[in-house]
Each structure stands twice: as C-alpha cells, then as structure tokens.
Coordinates of C-alpha atoms in Angstrom, one line a residue:
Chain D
X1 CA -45.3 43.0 -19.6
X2 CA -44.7 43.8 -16.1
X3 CA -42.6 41.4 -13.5
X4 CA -44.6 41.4 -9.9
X5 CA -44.9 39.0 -7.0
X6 CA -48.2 37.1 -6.4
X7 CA -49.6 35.8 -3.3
X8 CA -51.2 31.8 -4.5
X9 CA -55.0 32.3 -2.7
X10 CA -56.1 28.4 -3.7
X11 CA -54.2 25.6 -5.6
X12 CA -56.7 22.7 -5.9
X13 CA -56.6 19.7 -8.3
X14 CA -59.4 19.4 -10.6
X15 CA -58.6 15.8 -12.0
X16 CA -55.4 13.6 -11.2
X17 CA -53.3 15.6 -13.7
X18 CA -54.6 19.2 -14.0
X19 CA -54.9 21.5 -11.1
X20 CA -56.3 25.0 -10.8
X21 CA -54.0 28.0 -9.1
X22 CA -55.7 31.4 -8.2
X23 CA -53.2 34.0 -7.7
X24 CA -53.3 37.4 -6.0
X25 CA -51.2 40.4 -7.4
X26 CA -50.8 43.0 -9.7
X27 CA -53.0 41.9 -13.6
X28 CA -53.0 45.6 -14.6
X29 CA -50.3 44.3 -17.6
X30 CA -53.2 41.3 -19.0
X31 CA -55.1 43.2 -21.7
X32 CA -56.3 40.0 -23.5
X33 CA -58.1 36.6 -23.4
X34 CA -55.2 34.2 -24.7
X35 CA -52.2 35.4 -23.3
X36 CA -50.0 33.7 -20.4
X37 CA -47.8 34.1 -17.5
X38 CA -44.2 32.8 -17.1
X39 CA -43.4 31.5 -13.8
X40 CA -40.5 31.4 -11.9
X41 CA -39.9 28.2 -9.8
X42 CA -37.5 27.7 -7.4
X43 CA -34.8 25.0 -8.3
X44 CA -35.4 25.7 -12.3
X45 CA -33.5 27.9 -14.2
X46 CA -36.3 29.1 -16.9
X47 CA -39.5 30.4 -16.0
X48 CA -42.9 28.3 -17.1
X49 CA -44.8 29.6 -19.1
X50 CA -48.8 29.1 -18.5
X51 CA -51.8 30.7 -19.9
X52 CA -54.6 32.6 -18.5
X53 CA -57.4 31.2 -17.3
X54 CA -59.7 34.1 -16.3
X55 CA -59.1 37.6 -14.3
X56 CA -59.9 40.2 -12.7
X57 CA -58.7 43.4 -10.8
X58 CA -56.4 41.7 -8.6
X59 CA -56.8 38.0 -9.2
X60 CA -55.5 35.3 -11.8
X61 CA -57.1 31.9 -12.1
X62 CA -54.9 29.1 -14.4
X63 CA -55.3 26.0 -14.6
X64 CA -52.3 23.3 -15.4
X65 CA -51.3 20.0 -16.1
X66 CA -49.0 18.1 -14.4
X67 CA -46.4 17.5 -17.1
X68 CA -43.3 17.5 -16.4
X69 CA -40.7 19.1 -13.0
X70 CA -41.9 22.7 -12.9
X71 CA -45.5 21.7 -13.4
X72 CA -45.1 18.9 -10.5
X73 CA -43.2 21.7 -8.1
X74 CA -46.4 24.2 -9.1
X75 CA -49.0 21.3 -7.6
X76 CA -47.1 21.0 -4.1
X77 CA -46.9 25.1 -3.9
X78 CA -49.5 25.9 -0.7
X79 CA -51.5 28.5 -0.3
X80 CA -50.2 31.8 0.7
X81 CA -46.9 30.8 -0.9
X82 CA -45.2 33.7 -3.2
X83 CA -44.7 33.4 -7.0
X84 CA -42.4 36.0 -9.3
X85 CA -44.6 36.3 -12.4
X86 CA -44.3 37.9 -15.9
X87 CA -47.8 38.9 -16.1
X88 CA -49.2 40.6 -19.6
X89 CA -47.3 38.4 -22.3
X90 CA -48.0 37.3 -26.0
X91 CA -50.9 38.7 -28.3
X92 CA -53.7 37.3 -26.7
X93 CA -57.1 36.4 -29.0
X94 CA -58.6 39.5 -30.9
X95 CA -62.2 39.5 -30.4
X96 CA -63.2 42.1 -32.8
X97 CA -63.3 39.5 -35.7
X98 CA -65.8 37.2 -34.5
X99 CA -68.8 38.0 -36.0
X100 CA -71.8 36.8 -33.6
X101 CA -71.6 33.3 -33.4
X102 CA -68.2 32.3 -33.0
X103 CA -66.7 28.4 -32.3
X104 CA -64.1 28.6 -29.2
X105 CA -62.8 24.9 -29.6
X106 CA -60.5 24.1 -26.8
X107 CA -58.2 20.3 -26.2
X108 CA -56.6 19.3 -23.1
X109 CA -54.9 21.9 -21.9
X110 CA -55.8 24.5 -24.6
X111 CA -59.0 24.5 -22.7
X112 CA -58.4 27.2 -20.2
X113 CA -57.8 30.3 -23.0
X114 CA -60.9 29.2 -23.8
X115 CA -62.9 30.6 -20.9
X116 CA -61.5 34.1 -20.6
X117 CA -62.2 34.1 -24.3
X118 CA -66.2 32.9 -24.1
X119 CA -66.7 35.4 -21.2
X120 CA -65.1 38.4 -22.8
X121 CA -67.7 37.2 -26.1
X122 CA -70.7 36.8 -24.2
X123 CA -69.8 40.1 -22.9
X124 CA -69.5 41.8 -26.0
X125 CA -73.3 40.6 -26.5
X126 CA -72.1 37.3 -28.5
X127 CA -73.1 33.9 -28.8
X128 CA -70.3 31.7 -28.8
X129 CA -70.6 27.9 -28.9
X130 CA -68.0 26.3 -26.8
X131 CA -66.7 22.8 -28.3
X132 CA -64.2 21.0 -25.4
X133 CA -62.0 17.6 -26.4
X134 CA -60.7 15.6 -23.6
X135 CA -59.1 11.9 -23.8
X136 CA -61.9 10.6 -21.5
X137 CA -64.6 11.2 -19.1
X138 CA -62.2 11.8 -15.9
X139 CA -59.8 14.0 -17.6
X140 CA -62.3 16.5 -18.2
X141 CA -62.7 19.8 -16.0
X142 CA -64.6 23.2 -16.3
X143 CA -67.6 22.5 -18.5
X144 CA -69.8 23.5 -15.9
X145 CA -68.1 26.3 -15.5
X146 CA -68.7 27.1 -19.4
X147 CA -72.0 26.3 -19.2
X148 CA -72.8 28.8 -16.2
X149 CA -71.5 31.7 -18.7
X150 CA -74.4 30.7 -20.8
X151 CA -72.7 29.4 -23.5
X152 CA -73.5 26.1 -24.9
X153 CA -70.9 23.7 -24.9
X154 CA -70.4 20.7 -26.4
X155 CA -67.9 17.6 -25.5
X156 CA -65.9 15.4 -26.9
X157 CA -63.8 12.6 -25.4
X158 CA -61.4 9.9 -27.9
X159 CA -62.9 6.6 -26.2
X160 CA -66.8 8.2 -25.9
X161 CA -67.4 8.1 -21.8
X162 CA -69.0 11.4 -22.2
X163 CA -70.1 13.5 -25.2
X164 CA -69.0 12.4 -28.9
X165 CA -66.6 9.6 -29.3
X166 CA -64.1 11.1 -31.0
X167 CA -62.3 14.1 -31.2
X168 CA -63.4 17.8 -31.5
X169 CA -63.0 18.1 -35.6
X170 CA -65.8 15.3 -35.8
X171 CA -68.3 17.7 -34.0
X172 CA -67.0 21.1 -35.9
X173 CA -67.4 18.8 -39.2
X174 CA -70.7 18.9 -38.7
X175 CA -71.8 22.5 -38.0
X176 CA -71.9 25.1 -40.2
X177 CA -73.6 28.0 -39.0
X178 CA -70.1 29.7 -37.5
X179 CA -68.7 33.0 -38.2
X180 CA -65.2 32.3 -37.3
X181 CA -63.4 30.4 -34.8
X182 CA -60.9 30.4 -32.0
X183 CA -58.5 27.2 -30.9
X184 CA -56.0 26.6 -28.1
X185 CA -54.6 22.8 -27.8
X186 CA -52.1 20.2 -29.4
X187 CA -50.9 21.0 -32.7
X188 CA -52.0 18.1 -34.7
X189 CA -55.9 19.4 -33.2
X190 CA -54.9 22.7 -34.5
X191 CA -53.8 21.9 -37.8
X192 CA -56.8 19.1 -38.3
X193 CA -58.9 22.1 -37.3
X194 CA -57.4 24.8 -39.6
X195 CA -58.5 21.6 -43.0
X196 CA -62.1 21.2 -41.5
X197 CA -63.0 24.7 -40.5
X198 CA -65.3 26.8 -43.1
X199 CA -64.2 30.4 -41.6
X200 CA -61.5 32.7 -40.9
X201 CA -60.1 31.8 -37.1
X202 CA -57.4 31.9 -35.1
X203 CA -54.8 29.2 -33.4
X204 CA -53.0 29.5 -29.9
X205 CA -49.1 27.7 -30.4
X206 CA -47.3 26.3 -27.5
X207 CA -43.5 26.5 -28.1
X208 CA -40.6 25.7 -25.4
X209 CA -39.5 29.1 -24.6
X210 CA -36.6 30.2 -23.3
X211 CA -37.4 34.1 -22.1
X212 CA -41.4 34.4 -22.7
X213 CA -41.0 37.7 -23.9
X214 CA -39.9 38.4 -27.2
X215 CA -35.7 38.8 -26.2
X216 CA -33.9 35.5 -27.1
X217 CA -35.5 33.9 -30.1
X218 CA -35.7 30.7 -29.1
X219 CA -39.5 29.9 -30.3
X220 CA -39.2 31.4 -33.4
X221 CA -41.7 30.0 -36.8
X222 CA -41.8 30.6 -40.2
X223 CA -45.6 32.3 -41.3
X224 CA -46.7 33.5 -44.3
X225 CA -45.8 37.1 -43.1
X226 CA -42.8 36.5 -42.0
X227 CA -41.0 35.0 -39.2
X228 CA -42.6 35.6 -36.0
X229 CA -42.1 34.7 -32.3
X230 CA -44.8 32.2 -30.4
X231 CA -44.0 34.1 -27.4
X232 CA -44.6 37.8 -28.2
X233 CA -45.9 37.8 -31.9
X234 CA -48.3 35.1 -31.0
X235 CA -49.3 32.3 -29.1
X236 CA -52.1 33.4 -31.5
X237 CA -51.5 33.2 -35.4
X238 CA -54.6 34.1 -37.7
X239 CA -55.2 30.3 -39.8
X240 CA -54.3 32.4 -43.0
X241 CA -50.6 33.4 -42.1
X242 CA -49.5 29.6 -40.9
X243 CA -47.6 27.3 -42.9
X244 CA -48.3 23.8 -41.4
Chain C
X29 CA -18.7 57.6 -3.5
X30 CA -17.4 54.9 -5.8
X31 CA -16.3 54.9 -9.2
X32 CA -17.6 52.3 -12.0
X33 CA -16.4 53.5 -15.1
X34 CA -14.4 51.1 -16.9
X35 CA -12.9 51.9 -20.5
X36 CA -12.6 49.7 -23.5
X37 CA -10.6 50.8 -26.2
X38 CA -10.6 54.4 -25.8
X39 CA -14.5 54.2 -25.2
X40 CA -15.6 54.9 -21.4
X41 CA -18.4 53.0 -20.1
X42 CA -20.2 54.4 -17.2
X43 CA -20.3 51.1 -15.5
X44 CA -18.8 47.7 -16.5
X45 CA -22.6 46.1 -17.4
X46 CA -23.3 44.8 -20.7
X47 CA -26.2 42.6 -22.0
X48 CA -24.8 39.7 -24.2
X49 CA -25.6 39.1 -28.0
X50 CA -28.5 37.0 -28.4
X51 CA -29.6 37.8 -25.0
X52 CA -31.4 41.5 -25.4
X53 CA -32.5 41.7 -28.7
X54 CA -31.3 45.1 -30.5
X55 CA -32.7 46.7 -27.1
X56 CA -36.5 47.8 -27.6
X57 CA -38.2 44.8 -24.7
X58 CA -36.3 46.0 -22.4
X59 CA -36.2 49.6 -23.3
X60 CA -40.0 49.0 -22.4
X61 CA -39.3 47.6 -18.9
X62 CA -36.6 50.1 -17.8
X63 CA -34.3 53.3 -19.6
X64 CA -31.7 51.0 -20.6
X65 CA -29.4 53.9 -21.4
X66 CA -28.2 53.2 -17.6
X67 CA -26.5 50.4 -19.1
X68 CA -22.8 50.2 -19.8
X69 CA -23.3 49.2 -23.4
X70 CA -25.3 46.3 -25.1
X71 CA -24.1 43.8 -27.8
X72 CA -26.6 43.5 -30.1
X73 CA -28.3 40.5 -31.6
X74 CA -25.5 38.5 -33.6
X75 CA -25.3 39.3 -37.4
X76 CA -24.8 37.7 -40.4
X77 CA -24.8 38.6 -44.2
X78 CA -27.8 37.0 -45.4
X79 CA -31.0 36.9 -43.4
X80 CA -31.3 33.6 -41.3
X81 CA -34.5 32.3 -40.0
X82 CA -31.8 29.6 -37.6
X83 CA -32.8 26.2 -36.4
X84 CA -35.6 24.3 -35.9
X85 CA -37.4 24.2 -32.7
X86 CA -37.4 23.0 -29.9
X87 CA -34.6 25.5 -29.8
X88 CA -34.5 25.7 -25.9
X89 CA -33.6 23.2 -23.3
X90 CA -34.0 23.6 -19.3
X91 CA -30.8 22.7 -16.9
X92 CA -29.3 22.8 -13.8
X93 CA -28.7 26.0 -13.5
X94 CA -28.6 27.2 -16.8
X95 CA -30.4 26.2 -20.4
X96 CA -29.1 25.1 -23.6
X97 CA -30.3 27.6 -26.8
X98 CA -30.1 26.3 -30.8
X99 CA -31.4 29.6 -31.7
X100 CA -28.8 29.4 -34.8
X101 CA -28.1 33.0 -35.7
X102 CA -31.3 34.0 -36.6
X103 CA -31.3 37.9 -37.4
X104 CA -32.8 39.8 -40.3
X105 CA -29.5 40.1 -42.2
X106 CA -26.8 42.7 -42.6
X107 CA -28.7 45.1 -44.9
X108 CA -31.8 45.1 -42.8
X109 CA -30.2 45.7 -39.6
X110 CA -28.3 48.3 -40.3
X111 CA -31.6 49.7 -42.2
X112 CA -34.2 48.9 -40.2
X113 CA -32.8 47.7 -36.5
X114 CA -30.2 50.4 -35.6
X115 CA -32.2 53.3 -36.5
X116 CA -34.8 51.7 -33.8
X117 CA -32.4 51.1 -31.7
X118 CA -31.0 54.1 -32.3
X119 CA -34.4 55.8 -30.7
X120 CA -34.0 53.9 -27.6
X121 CA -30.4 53.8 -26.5
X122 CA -27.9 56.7 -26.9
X123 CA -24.8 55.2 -26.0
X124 CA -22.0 53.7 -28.0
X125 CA -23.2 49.9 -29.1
X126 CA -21.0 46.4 -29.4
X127 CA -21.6 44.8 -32.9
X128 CA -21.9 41.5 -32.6
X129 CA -20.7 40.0 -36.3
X130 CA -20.8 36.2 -37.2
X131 CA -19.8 34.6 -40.5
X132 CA -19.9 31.4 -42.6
X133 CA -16.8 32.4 -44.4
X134 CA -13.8 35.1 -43.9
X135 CA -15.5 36.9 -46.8
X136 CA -19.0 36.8 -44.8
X137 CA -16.9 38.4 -42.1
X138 CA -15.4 41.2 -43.7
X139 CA -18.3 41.8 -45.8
X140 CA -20.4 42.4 -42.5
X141 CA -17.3 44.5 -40.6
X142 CA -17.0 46.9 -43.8
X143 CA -21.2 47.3 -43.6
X144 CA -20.7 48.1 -39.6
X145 CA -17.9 50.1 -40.0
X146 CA -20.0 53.0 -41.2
X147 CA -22.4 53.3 -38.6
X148 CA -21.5 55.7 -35.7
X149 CA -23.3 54.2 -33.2
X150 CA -21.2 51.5 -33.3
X151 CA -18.3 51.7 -30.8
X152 CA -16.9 48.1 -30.8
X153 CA -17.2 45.2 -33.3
X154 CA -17.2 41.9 -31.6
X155 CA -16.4 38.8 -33.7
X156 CA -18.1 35.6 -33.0
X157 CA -16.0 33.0 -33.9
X158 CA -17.8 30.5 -32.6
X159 CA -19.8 29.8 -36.3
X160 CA -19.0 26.5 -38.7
X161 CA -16.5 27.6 -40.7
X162 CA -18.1 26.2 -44.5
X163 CA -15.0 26.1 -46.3
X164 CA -13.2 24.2 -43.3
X165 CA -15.9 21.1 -42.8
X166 CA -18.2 22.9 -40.6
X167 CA -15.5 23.3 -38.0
X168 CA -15.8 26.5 -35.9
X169 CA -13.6 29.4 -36.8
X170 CA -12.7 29.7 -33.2
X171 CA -11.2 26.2 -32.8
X172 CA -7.8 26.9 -34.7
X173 CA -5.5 29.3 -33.8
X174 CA -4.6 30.1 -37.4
X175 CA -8.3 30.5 -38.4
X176 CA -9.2 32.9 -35.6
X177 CA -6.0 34.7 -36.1
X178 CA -6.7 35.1 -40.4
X179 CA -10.4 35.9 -39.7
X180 CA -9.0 38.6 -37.2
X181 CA -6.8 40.4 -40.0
X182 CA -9.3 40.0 -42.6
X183 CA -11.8 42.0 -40.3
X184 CA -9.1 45.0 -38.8
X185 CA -8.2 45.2 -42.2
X186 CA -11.4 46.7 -43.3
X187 CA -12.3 49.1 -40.6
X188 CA -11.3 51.8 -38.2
X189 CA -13.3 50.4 -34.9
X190 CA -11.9 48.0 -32.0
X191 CA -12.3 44.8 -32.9
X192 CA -13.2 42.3 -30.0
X193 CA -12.9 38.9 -30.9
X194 CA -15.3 36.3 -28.8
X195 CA -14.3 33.5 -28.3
X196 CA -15.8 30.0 -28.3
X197 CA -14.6 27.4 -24.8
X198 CA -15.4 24.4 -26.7
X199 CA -11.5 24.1 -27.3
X200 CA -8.2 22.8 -25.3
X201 CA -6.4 25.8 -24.9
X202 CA -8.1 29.1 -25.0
X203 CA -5.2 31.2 -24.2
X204 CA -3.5 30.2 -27.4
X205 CA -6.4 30.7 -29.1
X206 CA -6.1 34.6 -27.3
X207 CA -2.8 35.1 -27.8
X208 CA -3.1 34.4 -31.7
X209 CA -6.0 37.1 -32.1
X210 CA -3.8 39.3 -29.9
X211 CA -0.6 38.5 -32.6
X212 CA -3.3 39.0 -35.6
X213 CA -4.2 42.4 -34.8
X214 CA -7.2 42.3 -32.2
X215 CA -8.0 45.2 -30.1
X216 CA -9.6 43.2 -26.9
X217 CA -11.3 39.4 -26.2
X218 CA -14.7 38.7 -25.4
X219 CA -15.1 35.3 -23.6
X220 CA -16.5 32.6 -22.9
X221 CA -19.3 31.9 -25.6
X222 CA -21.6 29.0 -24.7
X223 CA -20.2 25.6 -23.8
X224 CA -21.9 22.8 -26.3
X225 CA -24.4 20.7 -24.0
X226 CA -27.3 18.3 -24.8
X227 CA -30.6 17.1 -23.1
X228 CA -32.4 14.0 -23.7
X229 CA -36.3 13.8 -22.8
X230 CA -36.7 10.4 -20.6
X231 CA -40.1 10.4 -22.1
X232 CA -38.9 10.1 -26.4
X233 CA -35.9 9.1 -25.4
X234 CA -34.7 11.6 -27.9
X235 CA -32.7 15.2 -27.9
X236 CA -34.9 17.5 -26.3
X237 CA -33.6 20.2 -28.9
X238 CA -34.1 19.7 -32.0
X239 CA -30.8 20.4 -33.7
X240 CA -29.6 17.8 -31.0
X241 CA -26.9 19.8 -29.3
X242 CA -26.9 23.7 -28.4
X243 CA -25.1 26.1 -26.6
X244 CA -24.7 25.8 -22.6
X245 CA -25.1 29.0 -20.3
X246 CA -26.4 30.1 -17.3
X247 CA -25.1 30.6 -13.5
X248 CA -24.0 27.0 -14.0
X249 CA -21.1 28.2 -16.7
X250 CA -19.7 30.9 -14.3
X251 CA -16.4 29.2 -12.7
X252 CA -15.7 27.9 -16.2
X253 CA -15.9 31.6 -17.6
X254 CA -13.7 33.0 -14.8
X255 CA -10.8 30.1 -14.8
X256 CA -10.7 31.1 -18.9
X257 CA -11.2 34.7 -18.1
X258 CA -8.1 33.9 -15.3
X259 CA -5.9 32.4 -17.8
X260 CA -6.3 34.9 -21.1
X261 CA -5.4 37.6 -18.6
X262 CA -2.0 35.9 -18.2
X263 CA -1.7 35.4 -21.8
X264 CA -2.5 38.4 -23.4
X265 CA -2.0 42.3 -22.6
X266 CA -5.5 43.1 -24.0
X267 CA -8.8 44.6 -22.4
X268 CA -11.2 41.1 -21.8
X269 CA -14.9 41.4 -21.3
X270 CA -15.9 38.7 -19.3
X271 CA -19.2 36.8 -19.5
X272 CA -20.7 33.1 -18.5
X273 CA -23.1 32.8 -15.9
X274 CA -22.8 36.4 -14.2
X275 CA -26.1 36.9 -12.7
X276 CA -25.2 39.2 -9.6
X277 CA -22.8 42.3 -8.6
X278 CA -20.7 39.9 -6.8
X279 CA -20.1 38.1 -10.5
X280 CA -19.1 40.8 -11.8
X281 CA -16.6 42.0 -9.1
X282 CA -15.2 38.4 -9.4
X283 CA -15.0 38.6 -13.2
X284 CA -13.4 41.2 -13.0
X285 CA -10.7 40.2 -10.3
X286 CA -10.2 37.0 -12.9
X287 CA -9.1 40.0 -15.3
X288 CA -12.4 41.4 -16.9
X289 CA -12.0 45.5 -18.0
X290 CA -16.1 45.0 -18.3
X291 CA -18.5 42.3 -18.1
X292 CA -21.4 40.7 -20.3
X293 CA -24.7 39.7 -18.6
X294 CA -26.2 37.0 -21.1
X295 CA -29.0 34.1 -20.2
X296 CA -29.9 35.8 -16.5
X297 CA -31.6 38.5 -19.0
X298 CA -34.2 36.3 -19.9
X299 CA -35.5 35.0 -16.4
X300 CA -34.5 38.0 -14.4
X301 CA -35.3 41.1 -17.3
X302 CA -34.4 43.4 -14.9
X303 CA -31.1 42.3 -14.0
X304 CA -28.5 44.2 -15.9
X305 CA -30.5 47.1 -13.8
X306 CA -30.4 45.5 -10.5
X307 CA -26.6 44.5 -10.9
X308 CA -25.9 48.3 -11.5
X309 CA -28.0 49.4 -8.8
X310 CA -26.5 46.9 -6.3
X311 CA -22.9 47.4 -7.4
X312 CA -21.7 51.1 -5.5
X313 CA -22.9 49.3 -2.2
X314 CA -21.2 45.5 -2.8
X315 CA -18.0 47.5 -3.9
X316 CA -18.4 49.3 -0.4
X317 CA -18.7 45.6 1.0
X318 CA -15.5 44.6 0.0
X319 CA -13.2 48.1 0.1
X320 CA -13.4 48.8 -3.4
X321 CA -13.5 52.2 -4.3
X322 CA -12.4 52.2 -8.0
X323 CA -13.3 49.1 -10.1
X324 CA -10.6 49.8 -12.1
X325 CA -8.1 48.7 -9.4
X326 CA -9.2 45.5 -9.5
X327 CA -9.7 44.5 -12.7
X328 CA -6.9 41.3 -13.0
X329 CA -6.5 42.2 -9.4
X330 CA -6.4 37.9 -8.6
X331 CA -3.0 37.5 -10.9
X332 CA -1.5 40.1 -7.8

C-alpha cells in the first residue's frame, strides 16, 4: 500500500451514470489486476474505495458509477484537480490458475476489474472470453475497448437492446469449453455464477469499508478458511472457500 | 528543544501518541507503512475470551465528520492472541503495549486480565466497559457505577499491571462513573469510547448498518471527548488518557489542557494511516507555537 497524491488527467462520462477518471501519480504499489484505490474526498469523512481499471507506469484509469455523495463529488472533480489515494490495496486476481481459456464475466460495475484482468491474460499468451451484463443497451461502456485487446466478448443486457436478453449466467450456462473463471459485480450475479459455473474461479466482493486496508475490521466474512477481510484478504475469494 | 514524555503509571512514554483499540490492529499494517516504535504506545485490538467473528455487515457507516463502526469485538480470542498475535507483534514494536480487555461477564474479565497478566509486553491493561453486560439484560458494564466499580476489583484483584478502565459516554454522569473506578481500585481512566449513532439509507429506508446502531467517532466526537475529559479531571486524582476525534497536534495539546497525561488517536487512523506519525512529527514545533516547552506542564493546565 502506499498513500500518494494524484494529479486527475481526464474525468469523462461514459454513459449518464458511470464516468471514467485517469489519474497521474505514483502506481509502483498496484501489483495486480483486481485490486482498488480508496479515495479521499473533500467534505467526507472515509475514503472511497474504487477498483482498478487499467495502469501503467504513471497512470491509473477507473471507471465509476454515480451512486451515491462521494461518487457524485468524484464526477464534478476537473481536470488537473488533486486526489490523496491509497494506491496497491486488496489481493487482486491471481492469474497463474487460469488455464488457457479462461471466462472474465464482469456486471455493472464489476466490469472494469475485468479489463486489467483480460489484458494481463492475453499477455500471458491466453485466450480469455470476455462475457459483460449490463441492464440495457445505454448503460453499457467499454466493449469496444475489450474487443480491441482481441478478446472476444460477449453481452448481455436484462431487457435484450443488445446482446442476450437476459443476464450473464444464461450465456455461461451454455458454454463449456472454460478452464476457470473470474467475476467482479453484484452479489446475487456472483453467487448465481458460483451454482452455474463447471470450473474452479474466482469472485471480486464489494463490502462498505471503513479503512480499505486491513486495520479496523469493519468488512469482515466468514469463509470456509476462516474469517477474512474483503478489503485486504480479498475483494477476491477462490468459489471453493465462500459460504453463500 | 521540547520535551514530550508523558508517564502513565510508572511507565514513560516518549511522547503522549497512542493508536486506539480497534483502530490499529495488533500493529503489523502500519508497521508496514512507517516504524511505529516512534509511537508512544498502541492499544491493541480489543479482547475477549472466546474467539468472536462480531456483527454482521454493513458494519460501517459514513458521517459528518466521523463514521459509525458495528465491528462487535471481533478478535481471534484470548488464547490465540496471546499465542499467535503478541509474539507478531512482538517482532514489530518494542515498546511497552495497552491491553485492551472486553468481557461479557466479570468472570470473562478476570479470566482475560489473569491470561494478560503474564505477558511482559504488556505495560497497561485497559478495560472496556463499554460491552452488554449478559447477566445484567445486555446493559453495558459501564452504565452503572456499581458495575464498573465491581468489574474494576474483580480485574486489580488478579494482576500486578495498571489497570485503566475506558469508559463508555453513552451515560448521564461520567464523572461518577470515574470517581467509582477510582474508589474501586483503578490505576487511571481511558475516555470517551464511541458515542451510539445511527444512519438510515434514504434509498431502503432502512439502518444503513446492519446491527442497526454502532458506535460514533471521528473529528466530529472531539468537544464531547474534551468536556468529559474536562470534568473526570475534576473528579478524580488519576492519570486520564484522552481520546475522541483527535486527528491533529493541536488536539492533542487541547486534550491534554482538558486534563489528558496522554492521548489516544482512534478513527483518524484509518483515513489518514499516517497520522499518529505526522501528529508526532508536528508536535515539538505546535508546542513552540504556543510557549510550551514541557507537555507535562500542561496536562489539566485549563482547571488553572
């Protein structure tokens, strides 16, 4: 973990809700697709917590949803306005247990893990097939953006304006030539996800947090190894060690 | 040059800063941001006989300056922190530690203090009696005089350390509260504990947190911690260590004016994780600031 200032290059909205920040700084502490960022805004007492879009040496690209005061005060930030970050926290995804054809199945807002994650794959000289769920047609961002890392991606919307109608377990049902897969979004995606999936895989858990970094507690769960904390244990659990 | 040792029962601190219980863990995240042997002391993570997993979450709430926590004790159990924990801990700080002990029952109390007792690390023991007291409907140890005081006895009756007894504001008079502890055998107060709050999401309509109600702090709690600090100063002839909302060097001066010998840093830890560090860099030059040369001189120095 390391606490550093970062300069905001771009803060654009993609859709009406969900906005993409690039940030300038210090990303020597992020050693993982997966892991997030917490955020200090001015007026709020606890930092946000956000995850990782993509990186590089000096640059940080997340992308948010406008939910709530500290996500509002984020989308009125303008550039070259100054952020105090936590940079480097949680587990982040483990790539080393993909085999070559991994699933990267990403809802809403568990979307953006999701790139980092395909690129780092495709990297490693894998083929991973990139399934995104969205409520409809103009909530959805970044598939283009998937489909320039040469992954082949695969959509989903609940009322059917683009892709499947339905949700992201009704494509997964159908495939079944995966080696293991890897999840960010709402629980009830990630738990429908752990019944219907054939393989090994692991889940990204969003928790309210109060310090982001392993110190107070507050977003403890129960697993089957023992109790561990969202924020530095996980986000990412392994689908064999959670008890739904 | 100025001087910031402070003593507390016999054991000098080389400055007044302490992280809180629940607030630092038993020291190793920080010990990886900063060498927090620069610290005064630290109260470790609050302990309890058995091993508790505490509440369901949400266990956090945002506030106006502060948040509300329902972590509910959660801590590995006596056994294992004394096993496991302090010989970690052990690894990364080499200074004299607070014990922070909580307890369901007077028994769960004195079993914990006897365990605690034995461990040299362990400089103070402070008592948290801000924990539903089983035998007494839930109610909170620290809400009754009597209870605090027999709670106090029970513990100083089964081992050789100062015993610090932290007290809970959710009460009407605090100083009484004080002064029995004081009468019952304790060795110095801790105060204030977090003040009982609640949140309700606009959106559910519901308690943010899922236990419903949690425990206040924050900069927001800070004048409430120093008008307590203020009055158990006048009530009892015991060393205090203040806490509530101090977040900056000029907290802890004030704290300290109110009648703090030293001075707890809790919730600012986990937004600011270098604070306890900053507050004790910053502190020779704000003493400067305001002609203080000796903290020691000022300690109570607002009852003059």
């Amino acid at each position: 973990m390391k606490q550093s200032l970062f300069k905001i290059i771009k803060n654009e909205p993609l859709t009406s809700t969900v906005y993409r920040m690039i940030l300038e700084g210090d990303t020597s502490a992020i050693t993982r697709s997966g892991q997030f960022l917490n955020i200090k805004l001015d007026g709020l007492f606890l930092r946000r917590p956000i995850s990782v879009c993509d990186y590089d040496d000096n640059t940080i690209t997340i992308l948010y949803k406008v939910v709530g005061k500290g996500t509002e005060g984020m989308s009125k930030l303008s550039p070259a306005s100054i952020l105090d970050i936590l940079t480097g926290l949680g587990n982040g995804y483990d790539t080393t247990k993909s085999g070559n054809h991994p699933l990267l199945i990403g809802g809403g807002v568990g979307v953006p893990p999701m790139f980092r994650l395909a690129k780092d794959l495709i990297a490693e000289g894998k083929n991973p097939k990139v399934i995104l769920g969205f409520n409809t047609k103009d909530e959805t961002f970044y598939i283009e953006e998937f489909q320039h890392l040469g992954a082949e991606v695969l959509i989903a919307t609940a009322d059917g304006s683009i892709g499947t109608k339905g949700f992201v377990t009704d494509i997964v049902k159908e495939l079944c030539d995966y080696t293991y897969f890897y999840t960010c979004g709402p629980e009830p995606m990630l738990k429908a996800l752990s019944d219907c999936t054939t393989t090994s895989g692991q889940l990204s858990f969003e928790e309210r947090m109060g310090c982001g970094f392993g110190a107070c507690m507050g977003c403890s769960c129960e697993t089957k190894y023992g109790n561990k904390r969202i924020c530095k244990d996980g986000p990412v659990l392994e689908k064999e060690e959670i008890i739904w | 040059m100025v001087n910031t040792k402070v003593t507390l029962s016999g054991i000098t601190l080389d400055n007044p800063i302490i992280p809180a219980s629940g607030t630092f863990g038993y020291g190793y995240e920080f010990a990886e941001l900063y060498d927090i042997n620069i610290l005064g002391s630290f109260s470790f993570k609050g302990t309890t006989k058995e091993p508790r997993f505490g509440n369901p979450t949400p266990r956090i709430a945002e506030c106006t300056g502060g948040m509300i926590n329902s972590v509910g004790l959660q801590n590995p159990g006596i056994e294992k922190v004394i096993q496991e924990e302090l010989p970690k801990m052990k690894k990364v700080f080499h200074k004299p530690v607070i014990a922070n002990i909580s307890g369901f029952s007077v028994e769960e109390y004195v079993y914990c203090c006897q365990k605690i007792d034995q461990e040299d690390q362990v400089g103070i023991i402070e008592v948290n009696v801000s924990c539903p007291n089983v035998h007494h409907g839930g109610m909170s140890f620290g809400t009754s005089p009597e209870v605090a005081a027999e709670v106090t006895r029970a513990v100083k009756a089964v081992t050789k350390k100062p015993v610090y007894i932290k007290l809970s504001p959710n009460v009407t008079d605090i100083a009484s509260i004080a002064k029995t502890c004081e009468e019952a055998g304790a060795d110095g107060i801790s105060l204030i504990n977090t003040l009982m709050g609640m949140r309700i999401d606009l959106k559910t309509g519901k308690p943010v947190i899922a236990n419903k109600m949690g425990g206040f702090s924050g900069s927001a709690i800070f004048p409430v911690a120093v008008r307590m600090v203020y009055q158990v100063y006048e009530a009892v002839n015991l060393p205090i260590i203040g806490m509530g909302g101090v977040s900056s060097p000029e907290d802890v001066l004030e704290m300290m004016l109110a009648g703090a010998t030293a001075v707890q840093v809790g919730a600012a830890n986990l937004v600011e994780p270098y604070i306890c560090k900053n507050i004790i860099e910053k502190l020779p030059e704000v003493m400067k600031k305001y002609g203080i040369t000796d903290l020691n001189d000022i300690i109570g120095g607002a009852h003059k």
